[in-house]
PDB file of C-alpha atoms in Angstrom:
ATOM      1  CA  UNK A   1      -0.023   0.130  -0.043  1.00 65.00           C
ATOM      2  CA  UNK A   2       2.823   2.661   0.970  1.00 74.00           C
ATOM      3  CA  UNK A   3       4.014   2.693  -2.956  1.00 82.00           C
ATOM      4  CA  UNK A   4       0.809   4.768  -3.632  1.00 89.00           C
ATOM      5  CA  UNK A   5       1.833   7.121  -0.761  1.00 95.00           C
ATOM      6  CA  UNK A   6       2.764  10.844  -1.848  1.00 96.00           C
ATOM      7  CA  UNK A   7       6.070  12.325  -0.226  1.00 96.00           C
ATOM      8  CA  UNK A   8       4.164  13.995   2.169  1.00 96.00           C
ATOM      9  CA  UNK A   9       2.158  11.026   2.968  1.00 97.00           C
ATOM     10  CA  UNK A  10       5.464   9.009   3.549  1.00 96.00           C
ATOM     11  CA  UNK A  11       6.875  11.829   5.781  1.00 97.00           C
ATOM     12  CA  UNK A  12       3.808  11.839   8.009  1.00 97.00           C
ATOM     13  CA  UNK A  13       4.034   8.089   8.816  1.00 96.00           C
ATOM     14  CA  UNK A  14       7.828   8.456   9.224  1.00 96.00           C
ATOM     15  CA  UNK A  15       7.377  11.563  11.510  1.00 97.00           C
ATOM     16  CA  UNK A  16       4.483   9.443  13.391  1.00 97.00           C
ATOM     17  CA  UNK A  17       6.914   6.909  14.437  1.00 95.00           C
ATOM     18  CA  UNK A  18       9.461   9.565  15.574  1.00 94.00           C
ATOM     19  CA  UNK A  19       6.766  10.815  17.745  1.00 94.00           C
ATOM     20  CA  UNK A  20       6.135   7.428  19.350  1.00 92.00           C
ATOM     21  CA  UNK A  21       9.900   6.993  19.835  1.00 91.00           C
ATOM     22  CA  UNK A  22      10.153  10.332  21.433  1.00 89.00           C
ATOM     23  CA  UNK A  23       7.200   9.799  23.777  1.00 86.00           C
ATOM     24  CA  UNK A  24       8.566   6.359  24.487  1.00 83.00           C
ATOM     25  CA  UNK A  25       5.447   4.955  23.344  1.00 84.00           C
ATOM     26  CA  UNK A  26       4.895   1.143  23.196  1.00 81.00           C
ATOM     27  CA  UNK A  27       3.160   1.366  19.385  1.00 88.00           C
ATOM     28  CA  UNK A  28       2.517   4.174  16.817  1.00 94.00           C
ATOM     29  CA  UNK A  29      -0.654   5.193  17.676  1.00 93.00           C
ATOM     30  CA  UNK A  30      -3.221   7.516  15.368  1.00 95.00           C
ATOM     31  CA  UNK A  31      -2.215  10.367  17.765  1.00 95.00           C
ATOM     32  CA  UNK A  32       1.258  10.206  16.503  1.00 96.00           C
ATOM     33  CA  UNK A  33       0.082  10.304  12.946  1.00 97.00           C
ATOM     34  CA  UNK A  34      -1.965  13.726  14.003  1.00 97.00           C
ATOM     35  CA  UNK A  35       1.091  15.296  15.496  1.00 96.00           C
ATOM     36  CA  UNK A  36       3.222  14.302  12.535  1.00 97.00           C
ATOM     37  CA  UNK A  37       0.513  16.089  10.381  1.00 96.00           C
ATOM     38  CA  UNK A  38       0.898  19.193  12.572  1.00 95.00           C
ATOM     39  CA  UNK A  39       4.514  19.143  11.601  1.00 95.00           C
ATOM     40  CA  UNK A  40       4.095  19.282   8.169  1.00 94.00           C
ATOM     41  CA  UNK A  41       4.599  22.275   5.824  1.00 93.00           C
ATOM     42  CA  UNK A  42       3.490  23.058   2.408  1.00 94.00           C
ATOM     43  CA  UNK A  43       1.584  20.065   1.998  1.00 96.00           C
ATOM     44  CA  UNK A  44      -2.076  19.490   1.212  1.00 96.00           C
ATOM     45  CA  UNK A  45      -3.184  18.727   4.794  1.00 96.00           C
ATOM     46  CA  UNK A  46      -1.073  21.597   6.053  1.00 95.00           C
ATOM     47  CA  UNK A  47      -2.795  23.940   3.648  1.00 95.00           C
ATOM     48  CA  UNK A  48      -6.033  22.522   4.781  1.00 96.00           C
ATOM     49  CA  UNK A  49      -5.313  22.774   8.468  1.00 96.00           C
ATOM     50  CA  UNK A  50      -3.792  26.420   7.942  1.00 95.00           C
ATOM     51  CA  UNK A  51      -7.212  27.286   6.039  1.00 95.00           C
ATOM     52  CA  UNK A  52      -9.130  26.328   9.059  1.00 95.00           C
ATOM     53  CA  UNK A  53      -7.375  28.281  11.273  1.00 93.00           C
ATOM     54  CA  UNK A  54      -5.272  25.459  13.048  1.00 91.00           C
ATOM     55  CA  UNK A  55      -2.090  26.967  12.512  1.00 84.00           C
ATOM     56  CA  UNK A  56      -2.241  29.298  15.434  1.00 86.00           C
ATOM     57  CA  UNK A  57      -4.099  26.650  17.710  1.00 89.00           C
ATOM     58  CA  UNK A  58      -1.392  23.677  17.282  1.00 90.00           C
ATOM     59  CA  UNK A  59       0.060  23.854  20.811  1.00 92.00           C
ATOM     60  CA  UNK A  60      -3.554  23.570  21.978  1.00 92.00           C
ATOM     61  CA  UNK A  61      -3.969  20.704  19.972  1.00 94.00           C
ATOM     62  CA  UNK A  62      -0.674  19.077  21.257  1.00 93.00           C
ATOM     63  CA  UNK A  63      -1.860  19.975  24.501  1.00 92.00           C
ATOM     64  CA  UNK A  64      -5.093  18.161  24.553  1.00 91.00           C
ATOM     65  CA  UNK A  65      -3.494  15.164  22.792  1.00 92.00           C
ATOM     66  CA  UNK A  66      -0.800  14.981  25.756  1.00 89.00           C
ATOM     67  CA  UNK A  67      -3.926  15.056  28.223  1.00 88.00           C
ATOM     68  CA  UNK A  68      -5.831  12.651  26.668  1.00 90.00           C
ATOM     69  CA  UNK A  69      -2.757  10.374  26.721  1.00 88.00           C
ATOM     70  CA  UNK A  70      -2.237  10.637  30.155  1.00 87.00           C
ATOM     71  CA  UNK A  71      -5.873   9.616  30.781  1.00 89.00           C
ATOM     72  CA  UNK A  72      -4.832   6.131  29.503  1.00 87.00           C
ATOM     73  CA  UNK A  73      -5.878   7.207  25.893  1.00 87.00           C
ATOM     74  CA  UNK A  74      -9.515   7.743  26.794  1.00 90.00           C
ATOM     75  CA  UNK A  75     -11.657  10.480  25.098  1.00 86.00           C
ATOM     76  CA  UNK A  76     -13.758  13.149  26.448  1.00 86.00           C
ATOM     77  CA  UNK A  77     -16.672  11.019  25.039  1.00 85.00           C
ATOM     78  CA  UNK A  78     -15.491   7.774  26.907  1.00 88.00           C
ATOM     79  CA  UNK A  79     -14.469   9.669  30.096  1.00 91.00           C
ATOM     80  CA  UNK A  80     -18.352  10.850  29.975  1.00 89.00           C
ATOM     81  CA  UNK A  81     -19.652   7.629  29.481  1.00 89.00           C
ATOM     82  CA  UNK A  82     -17.875   6.232  32.190  1.00 92.00           C
ATOM     83  CA  UNK A  83     -18.918   9.232  34.451  1.00 92.00           C
ATOM     84  CA  UNK A  84     -22.347   7.930  33.432  1.00 88.00           C
ATOM     85  CA  UNK A  85     -21.700   4.679  35.423  1.00 88.00           C
ATOM     86  CA  UNK A  86     -20.457   6.752  38.146  1.00 93.00           C
ATOM     87  CA  UNK A  87     -16.888   6.333  37.429  1.00 93.00           C
ATOM     88  CA  UNK A  88     -14.655   9.465  37.681  1.00 95.00           C
ATOM     89  CA  UNK A  89     -11.591   8.891  35.329  1.00 93.00           C
ATOM     90  CA  UNK A  90      -9.740  11.854  36.458  1.00 91.00           C
ATOM     91  CA  UNK A  91      -9.567  10.742  40.118  1.00 93.00           C
ATOM     92  CA  UNK A  92      -8.509   7.460  39.323  1.00 94.00           C
ATOM     93  CA  UNK A  93      -5.651   8.955  37.314  1.00 93.00           C
ATOM     94  CA  UNK A  94      -4.744  11.492  40.130  1.00 93.00           C
ATOM     95  CA  UNK A  95      -4.649   8.384  42.523  1.00 94.00           C
ATOM     96  CA  UNK A  96      -2.765   6.201  40.261  1.00 93.00           C
ATOM     97  CA  UNK A  97      -0.010   9.137  39.239  1.00 92.00           C
ATOM     98  CA  UNK A  98       0.181   9.829  43.010  1.00 93.00           C
ATOM     99  CA  UNK A  99       1.378   6.205  43.592  1.00 93.00           C
ATOM    100  CA  UNK A 100       3.297   5.837  40.507  1.00 92.00           C
ATOM    101  CA  UNK A 101       4.487   8.984  39.247  1.00 88.00           C
ATOM    102  CA  UNK A 102       2.858  11.407  36.427  1.00 85.00           C
ATOM    103  CA  UNK A 103       2.270   9.950  33.126  1.00 84.00           C
ATOM    104  CA  UNK A 104       1.837   6.679  34.649  1.00 88.00           C
ATOM    105  CA  UNK A 105      -1.528   6.010  32.991  1.00 87.00           C
ATOM    106  CA  UNK A 106      -0.162   7.028  29.469  1.00 83.00           C
ATOM    107  CA  UNK A 107       1.387   3.677  28.689  1.00 72.00           C
ATOM    108  CA  UNK A 108       4.626   5.339  27.689  1.00 64.00           C
ATOM    109  CA  UNK A 109       7.985   3.700  28.570  1.00 56.00           C
ATOM    110  CA  UNK A 110       9.910   6.577  29.669  1.00 47.00           C
ATOM    111  CA  UNK A 111      12.335   8.570  27.464  1.00 43.00           C
ATOM    112  CA  UNK A 112      13.916   8.487  24.099  1.00 42.00           C
ATOM    113  CA  UNK A 113      16.217   5.530  23.680  1.00 43.00           C
ATOM    114  CA  UNK A 114      14.926   3.361  26.647  1.00 47.00           C
ATOM    115  CA  UNK A 115      13.513   1.112  24.061  1.00 53.00           C
ATOM    116  CA  UNK A 116      15.217   1.212  20.886  1.00 57.00           C
ATOM    117  CA  UNK A 117      13.378  -1.668  18.972  1.00 65.00           C
ATOM    118  CA  UNK A 118      11.069  -0.968  15.928  1.00 74.00           C
ATOM    119  CA  UNK A 119       7.660   0.096  17.046  1.00 81.00           C
ATOM    120  CA  UNK A 120       4.938  -1.649  15.726  1.00 89.00           C
ATOM    121  CA  UNK A 121       2.130   0.201  14.338  1.00 93.00           C
ATOM    122  CA  UNK A 122      -1.001   0.223  16.664  1.00 91.00           C
ATOM    123  CA  UNK A 123      -4.527  -0.931  15.720  1.00 91.00           C
ATOM    124  CA  UNK A 124      -5.534   2.740  15.590  1.00 92.00           C
ATOM    125  CA  UNK A 125      -2.907   4.058  13.123  1.00 95.00           C
ATOM    126  CA  UNK A 126      -3.100   1.048  10.951  1.00 96.00           C
ATOM    127  CA  UNK A 127      -7.065   1.374  10.543  1.00 96.00           C
ATOM    128  CA  UNK A 128      -6.509   5.397   9.798  1.00 97.00           C
ATOM    129  CA  UNK A 129      -3.923   4.295   7.063  1.00 96.00           C
ATOM    130  CA  UNK A 130      -6.275   1.911   5.718  1.00 96.00           C
ATOM    131  CA  UNK A 131      -9.280   4.251   5.866  1.00 97.00           C
ATOM    132  CA  UNK A 132      -6.816   6.890   4.240  1.00 97.00           C
ATOM    133  CA  UNK A 133      -6.431   4.569   1.223  1.00 96.00           C
ATOM    134  CA  UNK A 134     -10.072   3.894   0.906  1.00 96.00           C
ATOM    135  CA  UNK A 135     -11.155   7.534   0.976  1.00 96.00           C
ATOM    136  CA  UNK A 136      -8.199   7.973  -1.612  1.00 96.00           C
ATOM    137  CA  UNK A 137     -10.070   5.362  -3.933  1.00 95.00           C
ATOM    138  CA  UNK A 138     -13.637   6.500  -3.306  1.00 96.00           C
ATOM    139  CA  UNK A 139     -12.540  10.073  -4.478  1.00 95.00           C
ATOM    140  CA  UNK A 140     -10.462   8.575  -7.371  1.00 95.00           C
ATOM    141  CA  UNK A 141      -7.262   9.856  -6.394  1.00 94.00           C
ATOM    142  CA  UNK A 142      -4.639   8.042  -7.948  1.00 92.00           C
ATOM    143  CA  UNK A 143      -2.232   8.870  -4.841  1.00 94.00           C
ATOM    144  CA  UNK A 144      -2.447   8.879  -1.029  1.00 96.00           C
ATOM    145  CA  UNK A 145      -1.633  12.066   0.194  1.00 97.00           C
ATOM    146  CA  UNK A 146      -1.176  13.559   3.716  1.00 97.00           C
ATOM    147  CA  UNK A 147      -4.781  15.073   3.316  1.00 97.00           C
ATOM    148  CA  UNK A 148      -6.337  11.613   3.237  1.00 97.00           C
ATOM    149  CA  UNK A 149      -4.807  10.682   6.315  1.00 98.00           C
ATOM    150  CA  UNK A 150      -6.223  14.072   7.781  1.00 98.00           C
ATOM    151  CA  UNK A 151      -9.302  13.073   6.566  1.00 97.00           C
ATOM    152  CA  UNK A 152      -9.305   9.780   7.631  1.00 98.00           C
ATOM    153  CA  UNK A 153      -8.312  10.964  11.083  1.00 97.00           C
ATOM    154  CA  UNK A 154     -11.449  13.042  11.515  1.00 97.00           C
ATOM    155  CA  UNK A 155     -13.927  10.118  10.546  1.00 96.00           C
ATOM    156  CA  UNK A 156     -12.379   7.509  12.910  1.00 92.00           C
ATOM    157  CA  UNK A 157     -13.695   7.413  16.519  1.00 86.00           C
ATOM    158  CA  UNK A 158     -10.915   8.405  19.274  1.00 86.00           C
ATOM    159  CA  UNK A 159      -9.137  11.008  20.835  1.00 92.00           C
ATOM    160  CA  UNK A 160      -7.596  12.496  17.455  1.00 95.00           C
ATOM    161  CA  UNK A 161     -10.919  12.696  15.727  1.00 94.00           C
ATOM    162  CA  UNK A 162     -12.321  14.264  18.944  1.00 92.00           C
ATOM    163  CA  UNK A 163      -9.444  16.602  19.254  1.00 94.00           C
ATOM    164  CA  UNK A 164      -9.889  17.945  15.648  1.00 95.00           C
ATOM    165  CA  UNK A 165     -13.287  18.027  15.890  1.00 93.00           C
ATOM    166  CA  UNK A 166     -12.972  20.468  19.322  1.00 91.00           C
ATOM    167  CA  UNK A 167     -10.776  22.962  16.847  1.00 93.00           C
ATOM    168  CA  UNK A 168     -13.302  22.855  13.812  1.00 94.00           C
ATOM    169  CA  UNK A 169     -11.256  20.172  11.843  1.00 96.00           C
ATOM    170  CA  UNK A 170     -13.961  17.986  10.707  1.00 96.00           C
ATOM    171  CA  UNK A 171     -14.361  15.587   7.556  1.00 96.00           C
ATOM    172  CA  UNK A 172     -16.961  17.955   6.360  1.00 96.00           C
ATOM    173  CA  UNK A 173     -14.644  21.233   7.063  1.00 97.00           C
ATOM    174  CA  UNK A 174     -11.492  19.578   5.590  1.00 97.00           C
ATOM    175  CA  UNK A 175     -13.655  18.377   2.282  1.00 96.00           C
ATOM    176  CA  UNK A 176     -14.880  21.986   2.186  1.00 96.00           C
ATOM    177  CA  UNK A 177     -11.617  23.706   2.146  1.00 96.00           C
ATOM    178  CA  UNK A 178      -9.825  21.100   0.037  1.00 95.00           C
ATOM    179  CA  UNK A 179     -12.772  20.392  -2.717  1.00 93.00           C
ATOM    180  CA  UNK A 180     -14.617  23.152  -2.509  1.00 88.00           C
ATOM    181  CA  UNK A 181     -18.437  23.168  -1.266  1.00 67.00           C
ATOM    182  CA  UNK A 182     -20.812  20.204  -2.671  1.00 54.00           C
ATOM    183  CA  UNK A 183     -19.787  17.186  -4.805  1.00 49.00           C
ATOM    184  CA  UNK A 184     -17.292  15.747  -2.664  1.00 46.00           C
ATOM    185  CA  UNK A 185     -19.132  12.339  -1.186  1.00 50.00           C
ATOM    186  CA  UNK A 186     -18.217  11.093   2.240  1.00 48.00           C
ATOM    187  CA  UNK A 187     -16.189   8.277   2.103  1.00 48.00           C
ATOM    188  CA  UNK A 188     -17.486   5.191   3.638  1.00 45.00           C
TER     189      UNK A 188
ATOM    190  CA  UNK B   1     -20.913  20.202  30.562  1.00 48.00           C
ATOM    191  CA  UNK B   2     -24.281  20.086  28.988  1.00 55.00           C
ATOM    192  CA  UNK B   3     -23.105  17.143  26.787  1.00 59.00           C
ATOM    193  CA  UNK B   4     -22.088  15.551  29.714  1.00 59.00           C
ATOM    194  CA  UNK B   5     -25.250  16.039  31.496  1.00 60.00           C
ATOM    195  CA  UNK B   6     -26.950  14.639  28.050  1.00 61.00           C
ATOM    196  CA  UNK B   7     -24.784  11.584  28.346  1.00 55.00           C
ATOM    197  CA  UNK B   8     -25.297  10.700  31.701  1.00 55.00           C
ATOM    198  CA  UNK B   9     -29.255  11.197  30.947  1.00 57.00           C
ATOM    199  CA  UNK B  10     -29.047   8.759  28.028  1.00 53.00           C
ATOM    200  CA  UNK B  11     -27.355   6.358  30.323  1.00 51.00           C
ATOM    201  CA  UNK B  12     -30.300   6.404  32.713  1.00 55.00           C
ATOM    202  CA  UNK B  13     -32.450   5.819  29.683  1.00 55.00           C
ATOM    203  CA  UNK B  14     -30.322   2.693  28.889  1.00 71.00           C
ATOM    204  CA  UNK B  15     -28.999   3.938  25.298  1.00 79.00           C
ATOM    205  CA  UNK B  16     -27.020   0.880  24.398  1.00 86.00           C
ATOM    206  CA  UNK B  17     -24.406   3.147  22.610  1.00 83.00           C
ATOM    207  CA  UNK B  18     -23.335   5.051  25.752  1.00 83.00           C
ATOM    208  CA  UNK B  19     -23.550   1.807  27.880  1.00 85.00           C
ATOM    209  CA  UNK B  20     -21.136  -0.206  25.584  1.00 87.00           C
ATOM    210  CA  UNK B  21     -18.921   2.798  24.878  1.00 85.00           C
ATOM    211  CA  UNK B  22     -18.491   2.797  28.834  1.00 89.00           C
ATOM    212  CA  UNK B  23     -17.575  -0.474  28.833  1.00 91.00           C
ATOM    213  CA  UNK B  24     -14.981  -0.369  26.013  1.00 88.00           C
ATOM    214  CA  UNK B  25     -13.382   2.683  27.744  1.00 90.00           C
ATOM    215  CA  UNK B  26     -13.431   0.477  31.149  1.00 92.00           C
ATOM    216  CA  UNK B  27     -11.552  -2.067  29.340  1.00 92.00           C
ATOM    217  CA  UNK B  28      -8.947   0.361  28.176  1.00 88.00           C
ATOM    218  CA  UNK B  29      -8.764   1.741  31.616  1.00 92.00           C
ATOM    219  CA  UNK B  30      -8.334  -1.805  33.198  1.00 93.00           C
ATOM    220  CA  UNK B  31      -5.422  -2.626  30.733  1.00 90.00           C
ATOM    221  CA  UNK B  32      -3.607   0.333  31.630  1.00 90.00           C
ATOM    222  CA  UNK B  33      -4.033  -0.422  35.478  1.00 93.00           C
ATOM    223  CA  UNK B  34      -2.859  -3.824  34.820  1.00 94.00           C
ATOM    224  CA  UNK B  35       0.058  -2.737  33.346  1.00 91.00           C
ATOM    225  CA  UNK B  36       1.050   0.028  35.772  1.00 93.00           C
ATOM    226  CA  UNK B  37       0.811  -2.567  38.511  1.00 95.00           C
ATOM    227  CA  UNK B  38       2.664  -5.373  37.061  1.00 94.00           C
ATOM    228  CA  UNK B  39       5.164  -3.388  36.061  1.00 91.00           C
ATOM    229  CA  UNK B  40       5.686  -1.664  39.561  1.00 94.00           C
ATOM    230  CA  UNK B  41       5.364  -5.538  40.985  1.00 95.00           C
ATOM    231  CA  UNK B  42       8.020  -6.346  38.808  1.00 94.00           C
ATOM    232  CA  UNK B  43      10.243  -3.443  39.812  1.00 93.00           C
ATOM    233  CA  UNK B  44       9.654  -4.770  43.727  1.00 95.00           C
ATOM    234  CA  UNK B  45      10.937  -8.032  42.645  1.00 96.00           C
ATOM    235  CA  UNK B  46       8.023  -9.706  42.502  1.00 96.00           C
ATOM    236  CA  UNK B  47       7.982 -13.125  40.172  1.00 95.00           C
ATOM    237  CA  UNK B  48       5.606 -13.698  37.284  1.00 95.00           C
ATOM    238  CA  UNK B  49       3.757 -16.586  39.243  1.00 95.00           C
ATOM    239  CA  UNK B  50       3.342 -14.255  42.302  1.00 96.00           C
ATOM    240  CA  UNK B  51       1.702 -11.531  40.083  1.00 96.00           C
ATOM    241  CA  UNK B  52      -0.167 -14.471  37.998  1.00 96.00           C
ATOM    242  CA  UNK B  53      -1.575 -15.573  41.026  1.00 96.00           C
ATOM    243  CA  UNK B  54      -2.720 -12.054  42.396  1.00 96.00           C
ATOM    244  CA  UNK B  55      -4.289 -11.422  38.864  1.00 96.00           C
ATOM    245  CA  UNK B  56      -5.841 -14.881  38.781  1.00 96.00           C
ATOM    246  CA  UNK B  57      -4.751 -15.873  35.435  1.00 95.00           C
ATOM    247  CA  UNK B  58      -1.622 -17.962  34.600  1.00 95.00           C
ATOM    248  CA  UNK B  59       1.943 -17.204  34.751  1.00 93.00           C
ATOM    249  CA  UNK B  60       2.355 -17.913  31.115  1.00 92.00           C
ATOM    250  CA  UNK B  61      -0.690 -15.547  30.082  1.00 92.00           C
ATOM    251  CA  UNK B  62       0.929 -12.623  32.260  1.00 93.00           C
ATOM    252  CA  UNK B  63       4.320 -13.531  31.093  1.00 90.00           C
ATOM    253  CA  UNK B  64       3.370 -13.375  27.547  1.00 89.00           C
ATOM    254  CA  UNK B  65       1.405 -10.304  27.991  1.00 89.00           C
ATOM    255  CA  UNK B  66       4.175  -8.314  29.827  1.00 88.00           C
ATOM    256  CA  UNK B  67       7.406 -10.306  29.965  1.00 82.00           C
ATOM    257  CA  UNK B  68       8.972  -9.379  26.396  1.00 62.00           C
ATOM    258  CA  UNK B  69      10.627  -5.764  27.496  1.00 47.00           C
TER     259      UNK B  69
END
């Protein structure tokens, strides 16, 4: 599948691996793909993000991703669903961190270099890339660009899509700035 | 927090979506908690056998899951 990736899309995949390594994460996750997308300049996705005003809010997005990771990778919607059961996630995180240190529930294994082996792509990242492929095919685009990765992130459930939506980046808004109004069918 | 309130109300209404989401989130939380506790026990010198006994699983299961790194 990677042979059809554009240079920018490949850079996002490589960047995601770097972000995962830097964080000491056990696997490359969808959030690392989003962090790598934020690093891009002059690409289709970075154009879309800039058009949606995200350039000035990148730090807020990074911070929101970091907070979600600290909460065991639970999204706001997950946290609220648990609150419905009477489970206070922030209370649990606070107690675990008190006993085991900050970031204990992030699932990371400490700083860079602690674990130098190759990181596998987690389920979320794999599904995002597969979705990017399907979106490109549905749009009859010949290549998979970083904009398709961005679109895939907006439609997958989970932290990345939720954080993007909180900042006005949805499948609809990205489609609008990339392809203009109307026309673009939502990829299944 | 109106959304949270909505969700809480829907949970009261037995909306399966919220209930299922809560279960999935709980499983995720549980996985992270287990990982934190297993690492902590290993750091304190516990054997895989001792950890497995507390978790109520086989030694092989816990070693396979956490023993690689």
